[in-house]
Amino acid sequence: MTSLRIVVKGIVQGVGFRPFIYQLAHKNDIKGWVLNSSEGVIIEAEGASGKVDAFVEGIRKESPPRSVIESVEIEDIEPQGFKDFTIKKSVEKPDEFQLVSPDIAICDDCLAEMFDETDRRYRYPFINCTNCGPRFTIIKDIPYDRPKTTMYKFTMCPECQAEYDDPTNRRFHAQPNACPVCGPQVEYVSQVSLRGAMPASATKQTKQKAMESAVADLKSGKVVAVKGLGGFHLACDAASADAVHTLRVRKQRYGKPLAIMVRDAKRAAELCEVNGKEKELLESPRRPIVLLKRKQAADALAGEVAPNNNYLGIMLPYTPLHFLLLEDTGLDLVMTSGNLSEEPITAENEEAFRRLGHIADGFLVNNRDIYSRYDDSVVRVIGGREVIVRRARSYAPYPVTLPFKVEREVLAVGGELKSTFCLLKDKYAFVSQHIGDMENAETFEHYENTVELYEKLFRVKPEIVAHDLHPDYFSTKYARSIPDVKLVGVQHHHAHIVSCMVENGVEKKVIGVSFDGTGYGTDGTVWGGEFLVSDLQDFERAGYLRTVRLPGGEVAIKKPYRTAFSYIYSFFPVEYEKLAREFLKRVDTVEVDILKKQVETGLLSPMTSSAGRFFDAASSLMGIRDEIDYEGQAAIEMEMAADENATASYAFDLTTVHPTHDSRLTTHDVVVVDTQSIIRGILDDVNSGVGTPVMAAKFHNAVVEIIVAVCGRLKEQCHCSTVALAGGVFQNALLSTRTVSRLKKEGFEVLEHSQVPTNDGGISLGQAVVGYKRAEELKS
């Protein structure tokens, strides 16, 4: 007789793990019990030695498809003489925590039942089981039991209760379990006033009429707000130019691509090129938005869906409601976040009426509450691997596993744009879902509420709080408001590099290439085109792009032609009018005089080494984009314009300056990339009538060669052959693939992001690790 106590940790609650253990125990004639606790799933098992061995092996090899086992801890215990195997009531243990399952797309079994006319859940929009459905968006606390979810208010009918109590049923302890008799219901609310208030004439239509009304409005070209797992979508017919234009105007989202939901991968392949990896992502239980290269057939969609872009953001339906809408409308639907631009996604019904009343013509709502707001995740495939652009639904809160264990708990508060935060506990880094740009009170409130939820769920009480060096960031001010913690300021681009290192499990010194829009430098200037020699604790600025003025600061970000002028006038103050004659035709002469004075005096014009602004300037000089409607637009459109077969490149020069202080990481001069020849080359090509695709390609190729050249020099100086690439610029697939290929050809090991975004959505991970390492050094 063998008797064991087994603790299984990971995503093992809300995924059918206890019924799996129950059935596995009966299969192997094991006696004992299983229960959920705050630390994981706990099992006491006894039986014949060989049977117990088979039971343990089955736990590791036959676990439910949506479970993720992080560890199986086993200890021998005294036999208890159990007579059978039972499922015990959950136990909450103070300070213990467990991983929490993200939301999961509807499974094939539930989908088949929903479209089976003989099934009691026929066309029920909230059908689910232990293999699918809402998870994190409805959880208030752990252990994951119904009273601790937003389903607590729905009392199960006898049939649902019987399923819930039956260990052999796939709905055993499925916390969102429900049916049309006892569960959530949809309503359709129409004629909401443009002020967002509910007028007396508003009508509510329930049950079957709700779906019919929503479908009718979508088919007639109206905008419908649809409540989903983590918040509202704004939906309309993707092929209707009028509907898409109306949505853009009302939402105040101009230019930025809109996501589309299509019925299946076959339809996605009709509109876009879909390779094996992309199809796998589209059909995965996570169901992210996947950026796919469009085909000519996509021209049947409204032009404003994704203007000036070679890619479409495509996702497949992931809730029962989505499947019903697509089935009944027969349309490809725009499905964009239910918010005004830069605000958090709307989550609750009354909030939607208030905030979206001037956007939507109707509201398909329901009475299942959302506890945590979630946007859709966005990914793309670059070089055959998944790259996360926005990490949210179905990805968070799954953690990044650290290459070390922390002794003190950490909160890192992230940056200002694409904000996330990160908690460190034990061997895990819990990076939050995408919160948004911290530019308004609504986003900040969402941020604070989500921090509170994560700290509660994962039992974290931070002793160390890491933040960006920028003193005016909302996140920095928030960090400084937290009492009784050790505050650690972390440089923005160092955080980028460390984030990339950590998710790749690397602790040794690397050459970090951190290219993005803006980040507060240690010298008080705006950084963004950085070559760092970095470890997890410290860094040295080993190289950067030649600096120029950013005329008007934030204004220049929205008007790339201002940055373009700064490059021209800074590099060619005498002959700029002759060299940039085509460019200057598009700039008002009065503004030219203002820009000259700003570049000369520095008035409201900080110095910057930003790679993002360098891309913006190039885009403007080529005549691609002078002003932007959304972040990164100028660079994105230049990437789209580039001839992928062109191999020519603009010239550049490397110079050096003395380092400003001693460093333990490098003692050599700092490399400065002189981009003057690149700007001259673009101007000469414009004046000579060279085509935009060739110029865009030459620019990308030049940036690739800059990275290879600087890394080659640093490799010799610092005796380091590992390069980490990070920052929003590396979301550019053309740049990323060519850079990686060239670096590998030169013998470098290349680290890239795959678990968190390379943009600012990933810096909280790096902040947390740097904050911990520095605080520990001071402690010792």
mmCIF file with all atom_site columns, N, CA, C and O in Angstrom, residues 94-137:
data_model
loop_
_atom_site.group_PDB
_atom_site.id
_atom_site.type_symbol
_atom_site.label_atom_id
_atom_site.label_alt_id
_atom_site.label_comp_id
_atom_site.label_asym_id
_atom_site.label_entity_id
_atom_site.label_seq_id
_atom_site.pdbx_PDB_ins_code
_atom_site.Cartn_x
_atom_site.Cartn_y
_atom_site.Cartn_z
_atom_site.occupancy
_atom_site.B_iso_or_equiv
_atom_site.pdbx_formal_charge
_atom_site.auth_seq_id
_atom_site.auth_comp_id
_atom_site.auth_asym_id
_atom_site.auth_atom_id
_atom_site.pdbx_PDB_model_num
ATOM 1   N N  . PRO A 1 94  ? -4.606  31.285 3.646   1.00 0.00 ? 94  PRO A N  1
ATOM 2   C CA . PRO A 1 94  ? -4.072  32.649 3.644   1.00 0.00 ? 94  PRO A CA 1
ATOM 3   C C  . PRO A 1 94  ? -2.686  32.702 3.016   1.00 0.00 ? 94  PRO A C  1
ATOM 4   O O  . PRO A 1 94  ? -1.841  31.826 3.262   1.00 0.00 ? 94  PRO A O  1
ATOM 5   N N  . ASP A 1 95  ? -2.460  33.725 2.187   1.00 0.00 ? 95  ASP A N  1
ATOM 6   C CA . ASP A 1 95  ? -1.169  34.009 1.551   1.00 0.00 ? 95  ASP A CA 1
ATOM 7   C C  . ASP A 1 95  ? -0.766  33.007 0.476   1.00 0.00 ? 95  ASP A C  1
ATOM 8   O O  . ASP A 1 95  ? 0.269   33.174 -0.167  1.00 0.00 ? 95  ASP A O  1
ATOM 9   N N  . GLU A 1 96  ? -1.525  31.931 0.284   1.00 0.00 ? 96  GLU A N  1
ATOM 10  C CA . GLU A 1 96  ? -1.223  31.005 -0.808  1.00 0.00 ? 96  GLU A CA 1
ATOM 11  C C  . GLU A 1 96  ? -1.935  31.486 -2.076  1.00 0.00 ? 96  GLU A C  1
ATOM 12  O O  . GLU A 1 96  ? -2.986  32.111 -2.021  1.00 0.00 ? 96  GLU A O  1
ATOM 13  N N  . PHE A 1 97  ? -1.332  31.191 -3.220  1.00 0.00 ? 97  PHE A N  1
ATOM 14  C CA . PHE A 1 97  ? -1.944  31.625 -4.471  1.00 0.00 ? 97  PHE A CA 1
ATOM 15  C C  . PHE A 1 97  ? -1.832  30.522 -5.514  1.00 0.00 ? 97  PHE A C  1
ATOM 16  O O  . PHE A 1 97  ? -1.082  29.560 -5.358  1.00 0.00 ? 97  PHE A O  1
ATOM 17  N N  . GLN A 1 98  ? -2.582  30.706 -6.584  1.00 0.00 ? 98  GLN A N  1
ATOM 18  C CA . GLN A 1 98  ? -2.541  29.765 -7.695  1.00 0.00 ? 98  GLN A CA 1
ATOM 19  C C  . GLN A 1 98  ? -2.640  30.547 -8.988  1.00 0.00 ? 98  GLN A C  1
ATOM 20  O O  . GLN A 1 98  ? -3.045  31.711 -8.999  1.00 0.00 ? 98  GLN A O  1
ATOM 21  N N  . LEU A 1 99  ? -2.258  29.917 -10.075 1.00 0.00 ? 99  LEU A N  1
ATOM 22  C CA . LEU A 1 99  ? -2.428  30.546 -11.375 1.00 0.00 ? 99  LEU A CA 1
ATOM 23  C C  . LEU A 1 99  ? -3.906  30.507 -11.759 1.00 0.00 ? 99  LEU A C  1
ATOM 24  O O  . LEU A 1 99  ? -4.621  29.585 -11.385 1.00 0.00 ? 99  LEU A O  1
ATOM 25  N N  . VAL A 1 100 ? -4.323  31.509 -12.482 1.00 0.00 ? 100 VAL A N  1
ATOM 26  C CA . VAL A 1 100 ? -5.732  31.644 -12.860 1.00 0.00 ? 100 VAL A CA 1
ATOM 27  C C  . VAL A 1 100 ? -5.860  31.506 -14.372 1.00 0.00 ? 100 VAL A C  1
ATOM 28  O O  . VAL A 1 100 ? -5.093  32.100 -15.134 1.00 0.00 ? 100 VAL A O  1
ATOM 29  N N  . SER A 1 101 ? -6.835  30.729 -14.808 1.00 0.00 ? 101 SER A N  1
ATOM 30  C CA . SER A 1 101 ? -7.036  30.512 -16.236 1.00 0.00 ? 101 SER A CA 1
ATOM 31  C C  . SER A 1 101 ? -7.546  31.772 -16.917 1.00 0.00 ? 101 SER A C  1
ATOM 32  O O  . SER A 1 101 ? -8.477  32.411 -16.445 1.00 0.00 ? 101 SER A O  1
ATOM 33  N N  . PRO A 1 102 ? -6.958  32.117 -18.065 1.00 0.00 ? 102 PRO A N  1
ATOM 34  C CA . PRO A 1 102 ? -7.575  33.156 -18.894 1.00 0.00 ? 102 PRO A CA 1
ATOM 35  C C  . PRO A 1 102 ? -8.891  32.645 -19.476 1.00 0.00 ? 102 PRO A C  1
ATOM 36  O O  . PRO A 1 102 ? -9.197  31.447 -19.406 1.00 0.00 ? 102 PRO A O  1
ATOM 37  N N  . ASP A 1 103 ? -9.664  33.535 -20.077 1.00 0.00 ? 103 ASP A N  1
ATOM 38  C CA . ASP A 1 103 ? -10.900 33.129 -20.749 1.00 0.00 ? 103 ASP A CA 1
ATOM 39  C C  . ASP A 1 103 ? -10.578 32.241 -21.953 1.00 0.00 ? 103 ASP A C  1
ATOM 40  O O  . ASP A 1 103 ? -9.519  32.390 -22.576 1.00 0.00 ? 103 ASP A O  1
ATOM 41  N N  . ILE A 1 104 ? -11.482 31.330 -22.265 1.00 0.00 ? 104 ILE A N  1
ATOM 42  C CA . ILE A 1 104 ? -11.232 30.319 -23.295 1.00 0.00 ? 104 ILE A CA 1
ATOM 43  C C  . ILE A 1 104 ? -12.360 30.342 -24.324 1.00 0.00 ? 104 ILE A C  1
ATOM 44  O O  . ILE A 1 104 ? -13.545 30.402 -23.972 1.00 0.00 ? 104 ILE A O  1
ATOM 45  N N  . ALA A 1 105 ? -12.003 30.263 -25.603 1.00 0.00 ? 105 ALA A N  1
ATOM 46  C CA . ALA A 1 105 ? -13.003 30.247 -26.669 1.00 0.00 ? 105 ALA A CA 1
ATOM 47  C C  . ALA A 1 105 ? -13.902 29.023 -26.550 1.00 0.00 ? 105 ALA A C  1
ATOM 48  O O  . ALA A 1 105 ? -13.497 27.973 -26.031 1.00 0.00 ? 105 ALA A O  1
ATOM 49  N N  . ILE A 1 106 ? -15.128 29.146 -27.040 1.00 0.00 ? 106 ILE A N  1
ATOM 50  C CA . ILE A 1 106 ? -16.090 28.051 -26.985 1.00 0.00 ? 106 ILE A CA 1
ATOM 51  C C  . ILE A 1 106 ? -15.500 26.791 -27.621 1.00 0.00 ? 106 ILE A C  1
ATOM 52  O O  . ILE A 1 106 ? -14.853 26.850 -28.667 1.00 0.00 ? 106 ILE A O  1
ATOM 53  N N  . CYS A 1 107 ? -15.712 25.649 -26.971 1.00 0.00 ? 107 CYS A N  1
ATOM 54  C CA . CYS A 1 107 ? -15.154 24.384 -27.462 1.00 0.00 ? 107 CYS A CA 1
ATOM 55  C C  . CYS A 1 107 ? -16.085 23.766 -28.515 1.00 0.00 ? 107 CYS A C  1
ATOM 56  O O  . CYS A 1 107 ? -17.241 24.174 -28.680 1.00 0.00 ? 107 CYS A O  1
ATOM 57  N N  . ASP A 1 108 ? -15.582 22.767 -29.211 1.00 0.00 ? 108 ASP A N  1
ATOM 58  C CA . ASP A 1 108 ? -16.365 22.132 -30.281 1.00 0.00 ? 108 ASP A CA 1
ATOM 59  C C  . ASP A 1 108 ? -17.618 21.437 -29.744 1.00 0.00 ? 108 ASP A C  1
ATOM 60  O O  . ASP A 1 108 ? -18.663 21.429 -30.399 1.00 0.00 ? 108 ASP A O  1
ATOM 61  N N  . ASP A 1 109 ? -17.514 20.847 -28.544 1.00 0.00 ? 109 ASP A N  1
ATOM 62  C CA . ASP A 1 109 ? -18.674 20.151 -27.970 1.00 0.00 ? 109 ASP A CA 1
ATOM 63  C C  . ASP A 1 109 ? -19.816 21.132 -27.695 1.00 0.00 ? 109 ASP A C  1
ATOM 64  O O  . ASP A 1 109 ? -20.980 20.862 -28.018 1.00 0.00 ? 109 ASP A O  1
ATOM 65  N N  . CYS A 1 110 ? -19.483 22.254 -27.078 1.00 0.00 ? 110 CYS A N  1
ATOM 66  C CA . CYS A 1 110 ? -20.525 23.252 -26.782 1.00 0.00 ? 110 CYS A CA 1
ATOM 67  C C  . CYS A 1 110 ? -21.080 23.858 -28.067 1.00 0.00 ? 110 CYS A C  1
ATOM 68  O O  . CYS A 1 110 ? -22.290 24.129 -28.171 1.00 0.00 ? 110 CYS A O  1
ATOM 69  N N  . LEU A 1 111 ? -20.222 24.059 -29.052 1.00 0.00 ? 111 LEU A N  1
ATOM 70  C CA . LEU A 1 111 ? -20.666 24.627 -30.315 1.00 0.00 ? 111 LEU A CA 1
ATOM 71  C C  . LEU A 1 111 ? -21.670 23.695 -31.004 1.00 0.00 ? 111 LEU A C  1
ATOM 72  O O  . LEU A 1 111 ? -22.701 24.144 -31.526 1.00 0.00 ? 111 LEU A O  1
ATOM 73  N N  . ALA A 1 112 ? -21.363 22.398 -30.967 1.00 0.00 ? 112 ALA A N  1
ATOM 74  C CA . ALA A 1 112 ? -22.275 21.420 -31.575 1.00 0.00 ? 112 ALA A CA 1
ATOM 75  C C  . ALA A 1 112 ? -23.620 21.415 -30.851 1.00 0.00 ? 112 ALA A C  1
ATOM 76  O O  . ALA A 1 112 ? -24.684 21.357 -31.492 1.00 0.00 ? 112 ALA A O  1
ATOM 77  N N  . GLU A 1 113 ? -23.590 21.485 -29.528 1.00 0.00 ? 113 GLU A N  1
ATOM 78  C CA . GLU A 1 113 ? -24.838 21.506 -28.762 1.00 0.00 ? 113 GLU A CA 1
ATOM 79  C C  . GLU A 1 113 ? -25.646 22.764 -29.063 1.00 0.00 ? 113 GLU A C  1
ATOM 80  O O  . GLU A 1 113 ? -26.880 22.709 -29.168 1.00 0.00 ? 113 GLU A O  1
ATOM 81  N N  . MET A 1 114 ? -24.975 23.890 -29.213 1.00 0.00 ? 114 MET A N  1
ATOM 82  C CA . MET A 1 114 ? -25.684 25.152 -29.421 1.00 0.00 ? 114 MET A CA 1
ATOM 83  C C  . MET A 1 114 ? -26.444 25.159 -30.746 1.00 0.00 ? 114 MET A C  1
ATOM 84  O O  . MET A 1 114 ? -27.487 25.814 -30.871 1.00 0.00 ? 114 MET A O  1
ATOM 85  N N  . PHE A 1 115 ? -25.931 24.445 -31.739 1.00 0.00 ? 115 PHE A N  1
ATOM 86  C CA . PHE A 1 115 ? -26.613 24.408 -33.028 1.00 0.00 ? 115 PHE A CA 1
ATOM 87  C C  . PHE A 1 115 ? -27.431 23.123 -33.237 1.00 0.00 ? 115 PHE A C  1
ATOM 88  O O  . PHE A 1 115 ? -27.872 22.833 -34.342 1.00 0.00 ? 115 PHE A O  1
ATOM 89  N N  . ASP A 1 116 ? -27.632 22.371 -32.150 1.00 0.00 ? 116 ASP A N  1
ATOM 90  C CA . ASP A 1 116 ? -28.446 21.154 -32.188 1.00 0.00 ? 116 ASP A CA 1
ATOM 91  C C  . ASP A 1 116 ? -29.857 21.507 -31.721 1.00 0.00 ? 116 ASP A C  1
ATOM 92  O O  . ASP A 1 116 ? -30.083 21.831 -30.551 1.00 0.00 ? 116 ASP A O  1
ATOM 93  N N  . GLU A 1 117 ? -30.817 21.425 -32.628 1.00 0.00 ? 117 GLU A N  1
ATOM 94  C CA . GLU A 1 117 ? -32.186 21.827 -32.306 1.00 0.00 ? 117 GLU A CA 1
ATOM 95  C C  . GLU A 1 117 ? -32.811 20.990 -31.198 1.00 0.00 ? 117 GLU A C  1
ATOM 96  O O  . GLU A 1 117 ? -33.776 21.418 -30.561 1.00 0.00 ? 117 GLU A O  1
ATOM 97  N N  . THR A 1 118 ? -32.270 19.796 -30.945 1.00 0.00 ? 118 THR A N  1
ATOM 98  C CA . THR A 1 118 ? -32.826 18.929 -29.904 1.00 0.00 ? 118 THR A CA 1
ATOM 99  C C  . THR A 1 118 ? -32.198 19.170 -28.542 1.00 0.00 ? 118 THR A C  1
ATOM 100 O O  . THR A 1 118 ? -32.644 18.600 -27.544 1.00 0.00 ? 118 THR A O  1
ATOM 101 N N  . ASP A 1 119 ? -31.153 19.976 -28.484 1.00 0.00 ? 119 ASP A N  1
ATOM 102 C CA . ASP A 1 119 ? -30.438 20.207 -27.223 1.00 0.00 ? 119 ASP A CA 1
ATOM 103 C C  . ASP A 1 119 ? -31.126 21.305 -26.425 1.00 0.00 ? 119 ASP A C  1
ATOM 104 O O  . ASP A 1 119 ? -31.636 22.281 -26.986 1.00 0.00 ? 119 ASP A O  1
ATOM 105 N N  . ARG A 1 120 ? -31.140 21.166 -25.112 1.00 0.00 ? 120 ARG A N  1
ATOM 106 C CA . ARG A 1 120 ? -31.830 22.158 -24.284 1.00 0.00 ? 120 ARG A CA 1
ATOM 107 C C  . ARG A 1 120 ? -31.107 23.519 -24.286 1.00 0.00 ? 120 ARG A C  1
ATOM 108 O O  . ARG A 1 120 ? -31.666 24.519 -23.842 1.00 0.00 ? 120 ARG A O  1
ATOM 109 N N  . ARG A 1 121 ? -29.888 23.552 -24.760 1.00 0.00 ? 121 ARG A N  1
ATOM 110 C CA . ARG A 1 121 ? -29.154 24.823 -24.875 1.00 0.00 ? 121 ARG A CA 1
ATOM 111 C C  . ARG A 1 121 ? -29.070 25.295 -26.331 1.00 0.00 ? 121 ARG A C  1
ATOM 112 O O  . ARG A 1 121 ? -28.168 26.051 -26.691 1.00 0.00 ? 121 ARG A O  1
ATOM 113 N N  . TYR A 1 122 ? -29.996 24.870 -27.145 1.00 0.00 ? 122 TYR A N  1
ATOM 114 C CA . TYR A 1 122 ? -30.023 25.279 -28.547 1.00 0.00 ? 122 TYR A CA 1
ATOM 115 C C  . TYR A 1 122 ? -30.062 26.809 -28.658 1.00 0.00 ? 122 TYR A C  1
ATOM 116 O O  . TYR A 1 122 ? -30.902 27.470 -28.073 1.00 0.00 ? 122 TYR A O  1
ATOM 117 N N  . ARG A 1 123 ? -29.076 27.350 -29.357 1.00 0.00 ? 123 ARG A N  1
ATOM 118 C CA . ARG A 1 123 ? -28.933 28.793 -29.587 1.00 0.00 ? 123 ARG A CA 1
ATOM 119 C C  . ARG A 1 123 ? -28.843 29.592 -28.282 1.00 0.00 ? 123 ARG A C  1
ATOM 120 O O  . ARG A 1 123 ? -29.199 30.775 -28.235 1.00 0.00 ? 123 ARG A O  1
ATOM 121 N N  . TYR A 1 124 ? -28.313 28.970 -27.252 1.00 0.00 ? 124 TYR A N  1
ATOM 122 C CA . TYR A 1 124 ? -28.150 29.702 -25.988 1.00 0.00 ? 124 TYR A CA 1
ATOM 123 C C  . TYR A 1 124 ? -26.803 30.430 -26.007 1.00 0.00 ? 124 TYR A C  1
ATOM 124 O O  . TYR A 1 124 ? -25.744 29.788 -26.105 1.00 0.00 ? 124 TYR A O  1
ATOM 125 N N  . PRO A 1 125 ? -26.790 31.753 -25.902 1.00 0.00 ? 125 PRO A N  1
ATOM 126 C CA . PRO A 1 125 ? -25.559 32.534 -26.105 1.00 0.00 ? 125 PRO A CA 1
ATOM 127 C C  . PRO A 1 125 ? -24.523 32.421 -24.985 1.00 0.00 ? 125 PRO A C  1
ATOM 128 O O  . PRO A 1 125 ? -23.445 33.004 -25.098 1.00 0.00 ? 125 PRO A O  1
ATOM 129 N N  . PHE A 1 126 ? -24.853 31.675 -23.899 1.00 0.00 ? 126 PHE A N  1
ATOM 130 C CA . PHE A 1 126 ? -23.913 31.587 -22.779 1.00 0.00 ? 126 PHE A CA 1
ATOM 131 C C  . PHE A 1 126 ? -23.539 30.141 -22.464 1.00 0.00 ? 126 PHE A C  1
ATOM 132 O O  . PHE A 1 126 ? -23.111 29.827 -21.359 1.00 0.00 ? 126 PHE A O  1
ATOM 133 N N  . ILE A 1 127 ? -23.672 29.266 -23.422 1.00 0.00 ? 127 ILE A N  1
ATOM 134 C CA . ILE A 1 127 ? -23.313 27.867 -23.237 1.00 0.00 ? 127 ILE A CA 1
ATOM 135 C C  . ILE A 1 127 ? -21.812 27.762 -22.949 1.00 0.00 ? 127 ILE A C  1
ATOM 136 O O  . ILE A 1 127 ? -20.997 28.484 -23.521 1.00 0.00 ? 127 ILE A O  1
ATOM 137 N N  . ASN A 1 128 ? -21.439 26.880 -22.020 1.00 0.00 ? 128 ASN A N  1
ATOM 138 C CA . ASN A 1 128 ? -20.032 26.695 -21.672 1.00 0.00 ? 128 ASN A CA 1
ATOM 139 C C  . ASN A 1 128 ? -19.857 25.381 -20.923 1.00 0.00 ? 128 ASN A C  1
ATOM 140 O O  . ASN A 1 128 ? -20.846 24.715 -20.566 1.00 0.00 ? 128 ASN A O  1
ATOM 141 N N  . CYS A 1 129 ? -18.611 25.014 -20.669 1.00 0.00 ? 129 CYS A N  1
ATOM 142 C CA . CYS A 1 129 ? -18.308 23.825 -19.869 1.00 0.00 ? 129 CYS A CA 1
ATOM 143 C C  . CYS A 1 129 ? -16.930 24.025 -19.258 1.00 0.00 ? 129 CYS A C  1
ATOM 144 O O  . CYS A 1 129 ? -16.363 25.115 -19.330 1.00 0.00 ? 129 CYS A O  1
ATOM 145 N N  . THR A 1 130 ? -16.377 22.965 -18.669 1.00 0.00 ? 130 THR A N  1
ATOM 146 C CA . THR A 1 130 ? -15.062 23.121 -18.033 1.00 0.00 ? 130 THR A CA 1
ATOM 147 C C  . THR A 1 130 ? -13.944 23.311 -19.049 1.00 0.00 ? 130 THR A C  1
ATOM 148 O O  . THR A 1 130 ? -12.827 23.664 -18.676 1.00 0.00 ? 130 THR A O  1
ATOM 149 N N  . ASN A 1 131 ? -14.235 23.096 -20.330 1.00 0.00 ? 131 ASN A N  1
ATOM 150 C CA . ASN A 1 131 ? -13.214 23.257 -21.355 1.00 0.00 ? 131 ASN A CA 1
ATOM 151 C C  . ASN A 1 131 ? -13.283 24.596 -22.073 1.00 0.00 ? 131 ASN A C  1
ATOM 152 O O  . ASN A 1 131 ? -12.471 24.852 -22.964 1.00 0.00 ? 131 ASN A O  1
ATOM 153 N N  . CYS A 1 132 ? -14.246 25.443 -21.708 1.00 0.00 ? 132 CYS A N  1
ATOM 154 C CA . CYS A 1 132 ? -14.376 26.710 -22.429 1.00 0.00 ? 132 CYS A CA 1
ATOM 155 C C  . CYS A 1 132 ? -15.180 27.711 -21.614 1.00 0.00 ? 132 CYS A C  1
ATOM 156 O O  . CYS A 1 132 ? -15.776 27.378 -20.590 1.00 0.00 ? 132 CYS A O  1
ATOM 157 N N  . GLY A 1 133 ? -15.191 28.958 -22.122 1.00 0.00 ? 133 GLY A N  1
ATOM 158 C CA . GLY A 1 133 ? -16.025 29.984 -21.513 1.00 0.00 ? 133 GLY A CA 1
ATOM 159 C C  . GLY A 1 133 ? -15.262 31.012 -20.709 1.00 0.00 ? 133 GLY A C  1
ATOM 160 O O  . GLY A 1 133 ? -14.022 31.034 -20.682 1.00 0.00 ? 133 GLY A O  1
ATOM 161 N N  . PRO A 1 134 ? -15.986 31.891 -20.019 1.00 0.00 ? 134 PRO A N  1
ATOM 162 C CA . PRO A 1 134 ? -15.339 32.949 -19.239 1.00 0.00 ? 134 PRO A CA 1
ATOM 163 C C  . PRO A 1 134 ? -14.602 32.384 -18.042 1.00 0.00 ? 134 PRO A C  1
ATOM 164 O O  . PRO A 1 134 ? -15.038 31.394 -17.439 1.00 0.00 ? 134 PRO A O  1
ATOM 165 N N  . ARG A 1 135 ? -13.497 32.985 -17.710 1.00 0.00 ? 135 ARG A N  1
ATOM 166 C CA . ARG A 1 135 ? -12.724 32.606 -16.525 1.00 0.00 ? 135 ARG A CA 1
ATOM 167 C C  . ARG A 1 135 ? -12.289 33.882 -15.802 1.00 0.00 ? 135 ARG A C  1
ATOM 168 O O  . ARG A 1 135 ? -12.963 34.366 -14.925 1.00 0.00 ? 135 ARG A O  1
ATOM 169 N N  . PHE A 1 136 ? -11.158 34.440 -16.245 1.00 0.00 ? 136 PHE A N  1
ATOM 170 C CA . PHE A 1 136 ? -10.583 35.562 -15.508 1.00 0.00 ? 136 PHE A CA 1
ATOM 171 C C  . PHE A 1 136 ? -11.517 36.772 -15.465 1.00 0.00 ? 136 PHE A C  1
ATOM 172 O O  . PHE A 1 136 ? -11.516 37.518 -14.488 1.00 0.00 ? 136 PHE A O  1
ATOM 173 N N  . THR A 1 137 ? -12.303 36.975 -16.498 1.00 0.00 ? 137 THR A N  1
ATOM 174 C CA . THR A 1 137 ? -13.158 38.166 -16.541 1.00 0.00 ? 137 THR A CA 1
ATOM 175 C C  . THR A 1 137 ? -14.301 38.119 -15.532 1.00 0.00 ? 137 THR A C  1
ATOM 176 O O  . THR A 1 137 ? -14.947 39.139 -15.289 1.00 0.00 ? 137 THR A O  1
#
